Each structure stands twice: as C-alpha cells, then as structure tokens.
Coordinates of C-alpha atoms and ligand atoms in Angstrom, one line a residue:
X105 CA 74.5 10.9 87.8
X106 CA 74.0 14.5 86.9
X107 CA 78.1 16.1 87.0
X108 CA 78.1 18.9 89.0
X109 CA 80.6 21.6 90.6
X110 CA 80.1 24.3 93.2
X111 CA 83.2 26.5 94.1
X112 CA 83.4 29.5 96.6
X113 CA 86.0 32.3 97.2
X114 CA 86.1 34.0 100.5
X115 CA 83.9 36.8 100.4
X116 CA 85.8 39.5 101.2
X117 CA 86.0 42.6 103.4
X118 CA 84.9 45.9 101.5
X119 CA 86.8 47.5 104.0
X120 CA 89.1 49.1 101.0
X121 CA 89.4 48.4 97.2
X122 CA 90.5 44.7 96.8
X123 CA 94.2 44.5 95.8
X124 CA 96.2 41.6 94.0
X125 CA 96.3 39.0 97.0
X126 CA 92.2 39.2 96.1
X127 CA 92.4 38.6 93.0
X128 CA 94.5 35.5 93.2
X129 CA 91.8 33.9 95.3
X130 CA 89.4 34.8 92.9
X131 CA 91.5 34.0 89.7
X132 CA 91.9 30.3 91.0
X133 CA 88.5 29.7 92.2
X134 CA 87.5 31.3 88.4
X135 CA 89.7 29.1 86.4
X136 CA 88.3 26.1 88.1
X137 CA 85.4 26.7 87.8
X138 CA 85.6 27.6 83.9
X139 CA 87.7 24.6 83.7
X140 CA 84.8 22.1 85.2
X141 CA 82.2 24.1 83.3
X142 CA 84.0 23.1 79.9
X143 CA 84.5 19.7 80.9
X144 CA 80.3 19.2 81.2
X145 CA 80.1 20.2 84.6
X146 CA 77.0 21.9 86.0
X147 CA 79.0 24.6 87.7
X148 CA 78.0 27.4 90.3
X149 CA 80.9 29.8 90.9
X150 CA 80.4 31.9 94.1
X151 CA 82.1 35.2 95.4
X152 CA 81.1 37.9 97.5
X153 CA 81.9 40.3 99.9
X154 CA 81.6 40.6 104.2
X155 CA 79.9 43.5 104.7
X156 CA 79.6 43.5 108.8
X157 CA 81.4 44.3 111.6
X158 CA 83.0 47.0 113.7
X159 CA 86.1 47.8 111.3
X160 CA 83.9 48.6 108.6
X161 CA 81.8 50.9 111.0
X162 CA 84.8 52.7 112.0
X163 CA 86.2 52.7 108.3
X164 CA 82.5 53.9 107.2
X165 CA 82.5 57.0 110.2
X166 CA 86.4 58.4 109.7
X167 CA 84.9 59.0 105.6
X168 CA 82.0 60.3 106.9
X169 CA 79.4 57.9 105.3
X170 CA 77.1 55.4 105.8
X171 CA 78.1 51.6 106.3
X172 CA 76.3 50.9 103.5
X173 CA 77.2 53.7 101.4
X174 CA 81.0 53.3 102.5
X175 CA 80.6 49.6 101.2
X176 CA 78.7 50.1 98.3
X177 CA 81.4 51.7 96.2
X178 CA 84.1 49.5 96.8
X179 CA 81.7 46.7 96.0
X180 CA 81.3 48.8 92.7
X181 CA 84.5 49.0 92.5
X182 CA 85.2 45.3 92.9
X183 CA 82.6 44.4 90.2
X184 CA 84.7 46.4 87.5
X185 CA 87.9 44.4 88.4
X186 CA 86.4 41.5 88.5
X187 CA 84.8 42.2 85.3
X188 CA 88.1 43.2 84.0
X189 CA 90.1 40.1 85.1
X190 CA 87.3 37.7 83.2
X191 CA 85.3 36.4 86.7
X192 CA 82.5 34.8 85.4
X193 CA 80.6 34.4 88.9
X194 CA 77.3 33.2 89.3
X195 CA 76.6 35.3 92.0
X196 CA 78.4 38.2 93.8
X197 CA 77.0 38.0 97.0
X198 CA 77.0 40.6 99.9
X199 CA 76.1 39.6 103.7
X200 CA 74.1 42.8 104.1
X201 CA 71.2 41.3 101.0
X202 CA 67.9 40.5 102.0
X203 CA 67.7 36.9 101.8
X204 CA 71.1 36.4 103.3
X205 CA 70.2 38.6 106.1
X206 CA 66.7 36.9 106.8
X207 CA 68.4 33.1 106.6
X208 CA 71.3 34.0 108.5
X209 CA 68.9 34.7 111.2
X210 CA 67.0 31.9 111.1
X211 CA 69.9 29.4 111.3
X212 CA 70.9 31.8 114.4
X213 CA 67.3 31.3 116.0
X214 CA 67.5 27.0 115.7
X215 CA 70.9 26.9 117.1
X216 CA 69.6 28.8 119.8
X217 CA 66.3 26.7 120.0
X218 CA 68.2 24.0 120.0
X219 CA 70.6 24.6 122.1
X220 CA 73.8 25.1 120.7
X221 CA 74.3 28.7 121.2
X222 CA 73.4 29.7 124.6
X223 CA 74.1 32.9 126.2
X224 CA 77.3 34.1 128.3
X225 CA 79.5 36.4 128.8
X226 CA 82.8 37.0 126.7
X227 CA 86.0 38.0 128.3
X228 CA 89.3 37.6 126.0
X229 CA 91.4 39.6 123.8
X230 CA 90.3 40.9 120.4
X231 CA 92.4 42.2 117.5
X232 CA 90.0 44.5 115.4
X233 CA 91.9 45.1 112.3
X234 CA 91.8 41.1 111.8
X235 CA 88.0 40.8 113.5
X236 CA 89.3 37.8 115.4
X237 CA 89.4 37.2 118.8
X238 CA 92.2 35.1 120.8
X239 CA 93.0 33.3 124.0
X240 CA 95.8 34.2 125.9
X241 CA 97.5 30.7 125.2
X242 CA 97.2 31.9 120.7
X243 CA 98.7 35.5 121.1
X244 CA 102.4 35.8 120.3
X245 CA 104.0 38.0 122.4
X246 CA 101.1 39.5 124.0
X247 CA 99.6 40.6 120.5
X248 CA 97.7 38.9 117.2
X249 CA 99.0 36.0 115.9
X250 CA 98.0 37.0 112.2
X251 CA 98.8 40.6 112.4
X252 CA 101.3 41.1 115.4
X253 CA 99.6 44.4 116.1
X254 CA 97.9 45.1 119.8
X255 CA 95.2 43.2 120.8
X256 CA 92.3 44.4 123.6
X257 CA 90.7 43.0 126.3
X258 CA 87.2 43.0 125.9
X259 CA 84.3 42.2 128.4
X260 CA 80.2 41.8 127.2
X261 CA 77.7 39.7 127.4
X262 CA 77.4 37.4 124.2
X263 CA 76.0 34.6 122.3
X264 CA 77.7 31.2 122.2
X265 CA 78.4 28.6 119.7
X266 CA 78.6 25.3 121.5
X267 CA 82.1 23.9 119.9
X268 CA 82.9 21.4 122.4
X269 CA 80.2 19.5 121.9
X270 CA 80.8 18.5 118.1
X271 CA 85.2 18.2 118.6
X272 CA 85.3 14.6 118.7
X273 CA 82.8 14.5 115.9
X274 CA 85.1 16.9 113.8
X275 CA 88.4 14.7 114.6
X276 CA 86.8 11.6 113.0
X277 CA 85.5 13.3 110.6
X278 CA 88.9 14.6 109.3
X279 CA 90.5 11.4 110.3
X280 CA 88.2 9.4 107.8
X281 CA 88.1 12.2 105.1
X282 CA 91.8 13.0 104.3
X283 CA 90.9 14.7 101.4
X284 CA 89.0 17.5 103.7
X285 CA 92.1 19.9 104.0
X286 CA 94.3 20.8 100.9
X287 CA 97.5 20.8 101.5
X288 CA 97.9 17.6 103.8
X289 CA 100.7 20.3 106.1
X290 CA 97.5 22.9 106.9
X291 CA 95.4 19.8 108.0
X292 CA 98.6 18.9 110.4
X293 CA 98.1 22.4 111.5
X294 CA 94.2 22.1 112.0
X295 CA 94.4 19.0 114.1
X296 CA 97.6 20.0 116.2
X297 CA 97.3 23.6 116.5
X298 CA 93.6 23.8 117.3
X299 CA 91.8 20.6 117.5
X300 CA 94.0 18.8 119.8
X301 CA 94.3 21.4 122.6
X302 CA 90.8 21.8 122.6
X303 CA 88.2 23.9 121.6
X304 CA 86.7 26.6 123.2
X305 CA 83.2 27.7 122.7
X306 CA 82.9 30.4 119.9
X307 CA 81.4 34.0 120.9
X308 CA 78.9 34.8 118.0
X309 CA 77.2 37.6 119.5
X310 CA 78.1 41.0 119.9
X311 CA 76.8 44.2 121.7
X312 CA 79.4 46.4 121.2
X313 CA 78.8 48.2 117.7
X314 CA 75.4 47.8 115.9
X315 CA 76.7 47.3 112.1
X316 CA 75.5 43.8 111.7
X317 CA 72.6 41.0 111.1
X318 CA 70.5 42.3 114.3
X319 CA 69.3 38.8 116.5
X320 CA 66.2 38.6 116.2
X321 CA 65.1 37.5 119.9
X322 CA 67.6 39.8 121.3
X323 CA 68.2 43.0 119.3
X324 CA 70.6 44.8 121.0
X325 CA 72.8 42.1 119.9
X326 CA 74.3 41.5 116.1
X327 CA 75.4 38.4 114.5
X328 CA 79.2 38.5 115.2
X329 CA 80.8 38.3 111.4
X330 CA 81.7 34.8 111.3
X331 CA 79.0 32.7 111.8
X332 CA 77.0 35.6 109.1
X333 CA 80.0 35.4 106.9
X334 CA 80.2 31.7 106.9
X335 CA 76.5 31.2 106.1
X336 CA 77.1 33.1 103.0
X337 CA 78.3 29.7 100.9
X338 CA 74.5 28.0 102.1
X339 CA 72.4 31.4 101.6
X340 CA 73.7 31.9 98.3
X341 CA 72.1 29.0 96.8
X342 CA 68.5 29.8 99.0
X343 CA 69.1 27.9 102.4
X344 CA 66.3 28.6 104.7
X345 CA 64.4 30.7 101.6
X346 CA 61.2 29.7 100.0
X347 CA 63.3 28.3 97.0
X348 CA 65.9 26.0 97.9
X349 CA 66.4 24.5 94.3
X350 CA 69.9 25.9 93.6
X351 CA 71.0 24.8 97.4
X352 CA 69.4 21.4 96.4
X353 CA 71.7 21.0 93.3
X354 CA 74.9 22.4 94.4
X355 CA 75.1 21.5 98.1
X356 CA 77.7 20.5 99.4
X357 CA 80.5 22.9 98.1
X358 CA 83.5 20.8 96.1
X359 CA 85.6 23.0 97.4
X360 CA 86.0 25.8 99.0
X361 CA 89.2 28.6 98.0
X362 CA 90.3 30.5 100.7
X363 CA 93.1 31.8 102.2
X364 CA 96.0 30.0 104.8
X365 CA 94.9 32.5 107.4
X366 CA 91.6 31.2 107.1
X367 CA 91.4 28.0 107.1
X368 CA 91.0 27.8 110.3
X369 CA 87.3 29.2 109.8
X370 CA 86.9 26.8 107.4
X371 CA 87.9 23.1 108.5
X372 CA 86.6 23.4 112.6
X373 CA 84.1 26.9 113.0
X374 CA 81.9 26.2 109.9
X375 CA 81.8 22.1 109.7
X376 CA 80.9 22.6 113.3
X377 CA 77.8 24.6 112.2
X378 CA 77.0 22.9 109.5
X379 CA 76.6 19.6 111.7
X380 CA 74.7 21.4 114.0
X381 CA 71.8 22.3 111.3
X382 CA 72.3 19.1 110.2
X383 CA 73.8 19.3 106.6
X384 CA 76.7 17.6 104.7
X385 CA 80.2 19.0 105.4
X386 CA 81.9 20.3 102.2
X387 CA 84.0 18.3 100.4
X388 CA 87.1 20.3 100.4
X389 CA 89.0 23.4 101.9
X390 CA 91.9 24.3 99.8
X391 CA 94.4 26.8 101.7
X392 CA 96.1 29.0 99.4
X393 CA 99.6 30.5 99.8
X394 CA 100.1 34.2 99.9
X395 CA 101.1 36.8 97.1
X396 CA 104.0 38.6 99.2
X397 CA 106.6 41.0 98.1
X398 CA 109.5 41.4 99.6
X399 CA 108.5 38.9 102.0
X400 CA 106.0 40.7 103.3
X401 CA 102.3 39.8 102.9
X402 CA 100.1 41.9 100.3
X403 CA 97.6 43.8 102.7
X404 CA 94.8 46.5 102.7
X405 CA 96.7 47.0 106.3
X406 CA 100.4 47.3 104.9
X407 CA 99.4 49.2 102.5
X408 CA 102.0 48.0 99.9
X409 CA 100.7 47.5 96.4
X410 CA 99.1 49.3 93.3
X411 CA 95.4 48.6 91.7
X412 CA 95.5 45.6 90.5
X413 CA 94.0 47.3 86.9
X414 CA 97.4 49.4 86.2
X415 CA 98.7 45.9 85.5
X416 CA 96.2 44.7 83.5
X417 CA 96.3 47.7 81.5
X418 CA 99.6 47.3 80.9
X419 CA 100.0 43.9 80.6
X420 CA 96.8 42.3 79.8
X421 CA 93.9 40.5 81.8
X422 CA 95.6 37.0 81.0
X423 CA 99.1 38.1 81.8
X424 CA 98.0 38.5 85.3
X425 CA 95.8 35.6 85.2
X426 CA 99.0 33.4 84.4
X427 CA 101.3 35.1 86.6
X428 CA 99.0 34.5 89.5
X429 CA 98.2 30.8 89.1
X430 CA 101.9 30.1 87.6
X431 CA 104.0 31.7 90.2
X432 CA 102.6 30.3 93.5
X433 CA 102.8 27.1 93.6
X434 CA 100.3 24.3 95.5
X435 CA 100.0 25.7 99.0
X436 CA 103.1 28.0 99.2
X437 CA 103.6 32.2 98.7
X438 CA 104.8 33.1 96.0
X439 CA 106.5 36.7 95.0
X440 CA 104.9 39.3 93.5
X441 CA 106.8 41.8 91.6
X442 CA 106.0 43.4 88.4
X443 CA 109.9 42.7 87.3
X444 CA 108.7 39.0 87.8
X445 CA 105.6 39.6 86.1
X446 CA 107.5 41.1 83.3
X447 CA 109.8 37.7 83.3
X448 CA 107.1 34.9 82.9
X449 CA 105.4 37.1 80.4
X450 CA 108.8 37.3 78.1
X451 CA 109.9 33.8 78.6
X452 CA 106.0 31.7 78.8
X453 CA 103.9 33.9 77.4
X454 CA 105.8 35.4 74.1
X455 CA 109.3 32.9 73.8
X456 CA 106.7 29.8 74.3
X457 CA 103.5 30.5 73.4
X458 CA 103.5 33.4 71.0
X459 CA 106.1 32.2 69.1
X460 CA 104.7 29.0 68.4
X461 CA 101.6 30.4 67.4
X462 CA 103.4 32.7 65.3
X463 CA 105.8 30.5 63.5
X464 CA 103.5 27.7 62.8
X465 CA 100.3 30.0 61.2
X466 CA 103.1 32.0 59.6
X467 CA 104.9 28.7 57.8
X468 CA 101.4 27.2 57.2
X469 CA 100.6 30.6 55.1
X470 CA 104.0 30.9 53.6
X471 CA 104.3 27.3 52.3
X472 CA 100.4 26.4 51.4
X473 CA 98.4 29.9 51.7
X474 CA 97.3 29.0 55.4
X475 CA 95.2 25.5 54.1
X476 CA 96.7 22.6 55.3
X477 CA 95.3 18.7 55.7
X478 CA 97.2 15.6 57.0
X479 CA 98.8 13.8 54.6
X480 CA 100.1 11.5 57.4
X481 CA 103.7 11.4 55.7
X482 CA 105.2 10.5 59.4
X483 CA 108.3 9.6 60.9
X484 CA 110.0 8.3 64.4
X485 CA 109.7 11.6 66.0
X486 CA 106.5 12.2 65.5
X487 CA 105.2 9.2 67.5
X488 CA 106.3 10.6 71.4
X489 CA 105.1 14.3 70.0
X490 CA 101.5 13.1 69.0
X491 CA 101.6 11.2 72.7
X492 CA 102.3 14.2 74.4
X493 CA 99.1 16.1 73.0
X494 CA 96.9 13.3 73.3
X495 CA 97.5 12.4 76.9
X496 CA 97.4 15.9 77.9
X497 CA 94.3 15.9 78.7
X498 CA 94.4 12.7 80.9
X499 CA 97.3 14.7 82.9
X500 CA 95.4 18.2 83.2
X501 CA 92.5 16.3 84.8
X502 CA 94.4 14.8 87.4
X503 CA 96.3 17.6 88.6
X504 CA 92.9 19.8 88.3
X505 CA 91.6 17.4 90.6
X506 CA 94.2 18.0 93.2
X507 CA 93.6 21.5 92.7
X508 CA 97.2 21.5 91.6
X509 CA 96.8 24.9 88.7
X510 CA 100.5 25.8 89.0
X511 CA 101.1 22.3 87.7
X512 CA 98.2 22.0 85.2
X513 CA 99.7 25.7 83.3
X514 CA 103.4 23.3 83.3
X515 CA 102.3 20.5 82.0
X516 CA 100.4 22.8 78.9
X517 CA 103.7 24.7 78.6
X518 CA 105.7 21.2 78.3
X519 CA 104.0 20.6 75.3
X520 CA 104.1 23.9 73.9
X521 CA 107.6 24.0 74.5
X522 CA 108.1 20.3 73.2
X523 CA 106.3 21.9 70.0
X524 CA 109.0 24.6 70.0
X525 CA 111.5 21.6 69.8
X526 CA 109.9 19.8 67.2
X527 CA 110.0 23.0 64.7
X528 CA 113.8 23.0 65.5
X529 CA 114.0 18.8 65.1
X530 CA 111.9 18.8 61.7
X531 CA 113.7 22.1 60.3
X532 CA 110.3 23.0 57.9
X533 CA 112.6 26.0 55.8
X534 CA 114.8 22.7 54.9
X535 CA 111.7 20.4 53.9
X536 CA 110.6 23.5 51.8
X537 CA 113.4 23.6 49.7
X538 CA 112.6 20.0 48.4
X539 CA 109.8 19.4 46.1
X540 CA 109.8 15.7 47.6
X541 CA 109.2 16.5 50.9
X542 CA 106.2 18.5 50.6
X543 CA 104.0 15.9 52.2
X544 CA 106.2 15.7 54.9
X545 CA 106.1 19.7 55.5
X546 CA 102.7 19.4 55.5
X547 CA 102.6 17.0 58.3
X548 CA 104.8 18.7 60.7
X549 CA 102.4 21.6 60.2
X550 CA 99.6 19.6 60.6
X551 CA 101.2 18.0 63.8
X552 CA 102.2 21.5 65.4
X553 CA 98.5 22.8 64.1
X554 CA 97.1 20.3 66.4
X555 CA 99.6 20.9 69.1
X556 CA 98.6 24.7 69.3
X557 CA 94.5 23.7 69.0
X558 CA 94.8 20.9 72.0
X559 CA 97.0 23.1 74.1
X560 CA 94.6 26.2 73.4
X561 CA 91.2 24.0 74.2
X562 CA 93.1 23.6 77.6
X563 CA 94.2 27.3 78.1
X564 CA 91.4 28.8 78.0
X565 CA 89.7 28.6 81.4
X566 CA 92.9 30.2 82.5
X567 CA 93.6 33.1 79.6
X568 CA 90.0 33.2 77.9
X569 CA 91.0 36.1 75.9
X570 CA 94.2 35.1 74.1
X571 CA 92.9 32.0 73.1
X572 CA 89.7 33.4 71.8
X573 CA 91.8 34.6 69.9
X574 CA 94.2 31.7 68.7
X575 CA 90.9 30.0 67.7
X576 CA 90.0 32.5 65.6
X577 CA 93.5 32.4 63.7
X578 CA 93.1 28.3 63.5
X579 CA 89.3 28.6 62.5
X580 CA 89.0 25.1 63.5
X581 CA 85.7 23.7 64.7
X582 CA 87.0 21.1 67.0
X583 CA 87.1 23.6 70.0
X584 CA 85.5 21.7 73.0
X585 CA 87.2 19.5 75.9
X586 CA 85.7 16.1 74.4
X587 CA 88.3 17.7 71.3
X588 CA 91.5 18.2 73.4
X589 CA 93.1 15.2 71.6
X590 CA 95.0 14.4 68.8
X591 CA 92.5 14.2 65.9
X592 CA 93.9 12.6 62.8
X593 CA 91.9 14.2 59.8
X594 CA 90.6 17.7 59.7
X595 CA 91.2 20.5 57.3
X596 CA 92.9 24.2 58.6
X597 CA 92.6 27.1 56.9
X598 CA 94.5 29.4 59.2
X599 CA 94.4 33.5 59.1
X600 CA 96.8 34.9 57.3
X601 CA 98.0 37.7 59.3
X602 CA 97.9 37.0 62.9
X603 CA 99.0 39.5 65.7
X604 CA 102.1 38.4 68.2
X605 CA 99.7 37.2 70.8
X606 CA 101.8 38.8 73.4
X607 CA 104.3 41.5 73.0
X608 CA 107.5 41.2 74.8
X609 CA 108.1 43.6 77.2
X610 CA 111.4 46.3 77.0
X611 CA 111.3 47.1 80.7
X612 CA 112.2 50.6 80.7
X613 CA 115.5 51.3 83.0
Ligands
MSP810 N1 85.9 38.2 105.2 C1 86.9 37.2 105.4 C2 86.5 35.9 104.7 C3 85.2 35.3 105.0 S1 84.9 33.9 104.1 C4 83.5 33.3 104.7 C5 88.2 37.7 105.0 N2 88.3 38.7 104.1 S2 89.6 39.4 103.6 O1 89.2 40.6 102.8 O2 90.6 39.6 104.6 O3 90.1 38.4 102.4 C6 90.8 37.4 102.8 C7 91.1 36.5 101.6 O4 91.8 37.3 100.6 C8 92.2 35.5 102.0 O5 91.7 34.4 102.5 C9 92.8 35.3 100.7 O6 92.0 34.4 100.0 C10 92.8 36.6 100.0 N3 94.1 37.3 100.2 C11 94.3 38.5 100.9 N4 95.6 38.9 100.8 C12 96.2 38.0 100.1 C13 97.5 37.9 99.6 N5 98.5 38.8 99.8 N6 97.8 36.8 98.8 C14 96.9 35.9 98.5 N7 95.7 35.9 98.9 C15 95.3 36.9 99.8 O7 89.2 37.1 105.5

C-alpha cells in the first residue's frame, strides 16, 4: 500500500499579522510533515487562513478598507514569515478562494436537503473577539470562557446544524478510537466537558453582518465561520470540485495540529459534519499547548509580543524552529522569552551541537587533512556508542508517531551529547601523540563522523538550514532516512574550514 501523509494547521484569522503562538502551530505541523516526506511518505502539508466573519469586518472598517483588501496584506504578510521560517506548504489556503467558496456551499445546500441543518432562531450569548458563541451554563462569571471579556446576547433568525442527532454516534466513535484526541487529558475534557452534558444544536447561519460565504437558497444569510472554516481541510484537496484526485489520495487527514482552545471544533463540530456528508472521520486531533509569557497567553488580543522575524533575524530561522518544538513539551505551554531563547541556543544549539561539529571536522583536518576511512581499530566503548546511533532511528519513529517532537529533538541531542562524551572518553589529542595509535584515532573520528551524519539526516526536518549545511562540511553521500544508521565502510573527506554552526550569544546587559 501506497505510504501517504496529510497534515493541517488551523488556518488562521488574518485579523492582524500572525505572531509567535502561529508559528508554533505551523512549525510542528511543518516538521512533520518534512519528517514523513523524508521517510517516503506521499505528504500533503496544509495551512491557511479564515478569512470571514464579523471581527474581520469591523477590523477591515476602523482601517478604512475593504475585507478583502484588509486581509490580503496580512496574508502577504504571512507568506513572507512563513517563507522565512522554512514552511514548505502545499497549499496556503484562504476561505474567501473560489473553489472553497463554491464547495463550501454545496456541502451547506445537502445538509440542508437532507435535513441536518434546518432553520431556527438563535438566542444565546456571543463573544466576538473569539467568534464563539456560549450557553449560559459555559460562561464563567457571566463572560467568555476563552477570553473572560463580555459576552452579548444576541437574537436572529439562523441556520442549524443538527448535533444531537449524531452524539451517541460521536461517543462510540471516540470510545473505540482512543487514538482520536492527542493528549488522552483533552479527550477527558471532550467527553466530560461537552459530550456528556449534551449537545446543543450548532447555529451556522448568520444575518447579522454580510462578510461571509453568502447561502445560496437564502442570501441574506452567510455561512457562520465554522462550518466554512472547517470545510477548509476537505476543499483544499477538491471536495465537491470537478477534480477530486488530491481529496482521493489524502483523505482522511493523519492528523490535524491545532490549538487546546480548539479542539473542541475539532473532535465533536467537524466529525459531526463529516458523518453527515458521509466521509471518514480523521485520524487524529492533536491539541497543542500554548507559547505564554509570563503566564499569560501570546495573543493578537493582548497584544504582548514582537514580529516573530526580529528573532529570526537575530537568531536564525532554526533557532526558533528548535526553541519552539523543544520548549513546549507534549500537550503543555511552555514559556516564551527571548532570555530563554537565548539559553537553549547557548547550551543545545552551540555547547552540543556546534561544538561537536566543530571539534570533530576540526580534528579530522588536523590529524589526516579532513580524509578519513574506518580502520575498524575498536574497543569496549565503542560498542553502546555505535548502538545509540543505530537505534536512533527506531526511537525517532516512535515518538514521531505519538506526535511526541519535544521528545524526538531529546533523544537526537542524547546522542549528540553522548558524542560529546565520547571525545572526552577517547582523549584523540592523546591518541595523536602516539604513532601506534593512529588507527585507533582514526576510528574514533570515523565513529563521531558517523554520529554527526546520522544525527544530522534526523535534524533536518526540524532545522533544514543548519544541516544543509553540516552536509556540505561532511560531503558524504549517504544523506537519506534509509541512511540514518551506523554504516560501517565509507570514505569522508570533510571541509576544511567550517563555520561555528551557531554563535553563542553575549546577551547584552
Ligand atoms: N480560525 C480559527 C481556526 C480555524 S481552523 C479550521 C482560529 N484562528 S486563530 O488565528 O485564533 O489561531 C488559532 C491557532 O493559533 C491556535 O489553535 C493555535 O494553533 C495557534 N495559537 C495562537 N496563539 C497561540 C499561542 N500563544 N501559543 C501556541 N499556539 C497559539 O482559531
């Protein structure tokens, strides 16, 4: 059978330039995807962005512009950080395109044909800054759960999404597929929080603003931005278009990235819809945890962070690539601070990494101008070392399969840093000074050589442009995943001048 991967970000509201807690998302989804892509996997990497709804409208009219125009340079915008950060999407897609729009109201027309959207009238409260609306029994203190700011009541006639009728098909469905909600605590939440107390019908009409997929039997109403947004992840790959050969490959998802805050969206309001036109559910919803500083949560809202690109200009795409997926581990927040930023660099990126590289292509230069074979001179501690790089493979899998990233950049490090150790075990400078133990040298070189080109095959969905350049400074040809092992017999000729792959950083006082 044909290996094939298809991963989503949220798409996400142009409602502002995107900001750090964006870019995580999107850094995760991208390094699994690269990662799958690498390992022989027919891969389709999605993002986007959620162009409707009445916040944007507002956020459009205070600049005095055009929804469109509004969105279309922060969407511009995004494109150049993504660009910048190494997103290698295979499409950016935006809920306002043509064939989104035109399938998106199709799927809206056969629910309604079919009866699971029917026509009502919608009375609750409604936070706008969050586009979500609430029942009096989810508001805290009389205001948004999510946000905590003011919600209003709102009253209009509206389109339905029969809910109800598919709950006790849901609750089996996540009962026999426990795989469905990454982490096992937000599926606790799912099935307590929301499923259990029972669902209320979803509104997914509205008539009061205009910025939105228009219905088509009803136009003064829009497509309320859920059920449009959702769709996005089908429309993308041609649902309901004339070619439906991508949605044919790819579909279902293998996993969807989003958000804690959304998963909610995710694991009852899209399944839902999805069974209703009939199609298979994805496979799984991964909640992330939240970049927060201070506690706090990084927001367009708050208000309470820089461009994301003054950090890669100072520090480097991959810096802020690693930081991302290293600091927040499966599930949790994790703090974002450039101090901290600054730490994992110095002590991952330059003490472990750099160095290694450094030391190694500098002693393989100084002690046999950069050409080095395996002699296979061995000893004791070389057996658990050569173990180490050959089952790391084996080990990145797995945890890549529980979408486990933090742990997948550890386990790489391990080994780099067990490398570190080995240069202190095997003292080279001492071998050097003995004509006799030349063959040995060469073999610890040869050993750590190998260390640095299995480690590096495995880096790279995550940093792709430090260890384009490692491989150029190893010049080896064994670069693919089907290499990331320990391979006895090959020939190195190394640079002979490499550059620290990453500066420390003097944080100025
Ligand atoms: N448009 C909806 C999603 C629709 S998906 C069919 C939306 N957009 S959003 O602009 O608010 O982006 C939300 C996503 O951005 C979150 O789910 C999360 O993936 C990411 N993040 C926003 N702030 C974040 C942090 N501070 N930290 C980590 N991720 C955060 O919701």
């Amino acid at each position: 059978m044909e290996k094939k991967f298809y991963i989503t970000t949220p798409i996400y509201y142009p409602s502002a330039n995107f900001h750090i807690g964006h870019c995580y998302s999107t850094i995760i989804a991208d390094s699994l995807a690269r990662y799958k892509k690498l390992d022989g996997f027919d891969t389709y990497f999605l993002t986007g962005s959620d162009e409707h709804g009445q916040k944007i409208e507002k956020k459009a009219s205070e600049a005095g512009l055009e929804p469109k125009e509004y969105i279309d340079k922060i969407v511009d915008n995004a494109k150049d950080l993504w660009k910048k950060l190494g997103i290698t999407y295979d499409r950016f897609i935006r809920t306002t395109d043509e064939d989104h729009v035109d399938a998106v109201q199709k799927i809206f027309k056969q629910l309604y044909d079919q009866g699971d959207i029917y026509k009502g009238e919608y009375r609750g409260k409604y936070c706008t800054p969050c586009e979500s609306f609430w029942t009096e029994s989810q508001l805290v203190d009389g205001n948004c759960p999510d946000c905590h700011r003011e919600v209003q009541e709102v009253s209009e006639e509206a389109y339905f999404l029969r809910l109800s009728k598919y709950q006790k098909r849901l609750e089996e469905y996540i009962e026999a597929h426990p795989e469905f909600i990454q982490p096992e605590s937000r599926k606790n939440e799912m099935v307590n929080n929301f499923l259990k107390p029972g669902l209320e019908d979803l509104c997914v009409s509205r008539t009061s603003f205009s910025w939105g997929i228009p219905v088509t039997f009803d136009e003064k109403h829009v497509v309320y931005v859920w059920l449009d947004a959702l769709s996005n992840y089908i429309t993308a790959l041609g649902y309901n278009s004339d070619d439906e050969t991508l949605f044919k490959k790819f579909w279902p998802a293998d996993v969807h990235i989003v958000g804690k805050e959304i998963v909610r969206f995710h694991t009852i309001i899209w399944p839902i819809i999805l069974m209703a036109l009939d199609l298979p559910l994805p496979k799984k919803v991964f909640g992330h945890g939240w970049l927060v500083i201070d506690g706090a949560k990084i927001a367009k809202s708050v208000g309470n962070y820089k461009d994301p690109r003054e950090y890669i200009d100072l520090y480097s795409a991959d810096a802020v690539r690693y930081f991302s997926l290293r600091e927040i581990p499966f599930g949790s927040d994790g703090n974002f601070s450039e101090d901290a930023l600054i730490a994992r660099i110095n002590s991952d990126l330059a003490n472990v990494w750099g160095n290694l590289v450094n030391r190694t292509i500098g002693m393989a230069n100084k002690y046999f101008n950069g050409n080095i074979t395996n002699p296979h001179t061995t000893e004791e501690i070389d057996t658990p070392f050569i173990e180490a790089i050959d089952n790391l493979k084996k080990d990145t899998d797995a945890k890549i399969e529980e979408l486990q990233v933090s742990k997948v950049l550890e386990s790489i490090f391990d080994v780099l840093r067990a490398s570190n150790k080995y240069i202190d075990d095997t003292t080279p400078w001492t071998l050097a000074k003995d004509e006799t133990k030349k063959d040995r040298l060469e073999t610890v070189l040869y050993n750590l050589l190998e260390a640095i080109r299995v480690t590096n095959i495995l880096l790279k969905p995550f940093m792709p442009e430090s260890t384009a350049k490692v491989e150029k400074y190893l010049n080896s040809q064994n670069t693919r995943f089907e290499e990331a092992k320990f391979i006895e017999n090959q020939t190195y000729q190394v640079t002979d001048s490499p550059k620290p792959l990453f500066e420390r950083i003097q944080k100025e006082q």
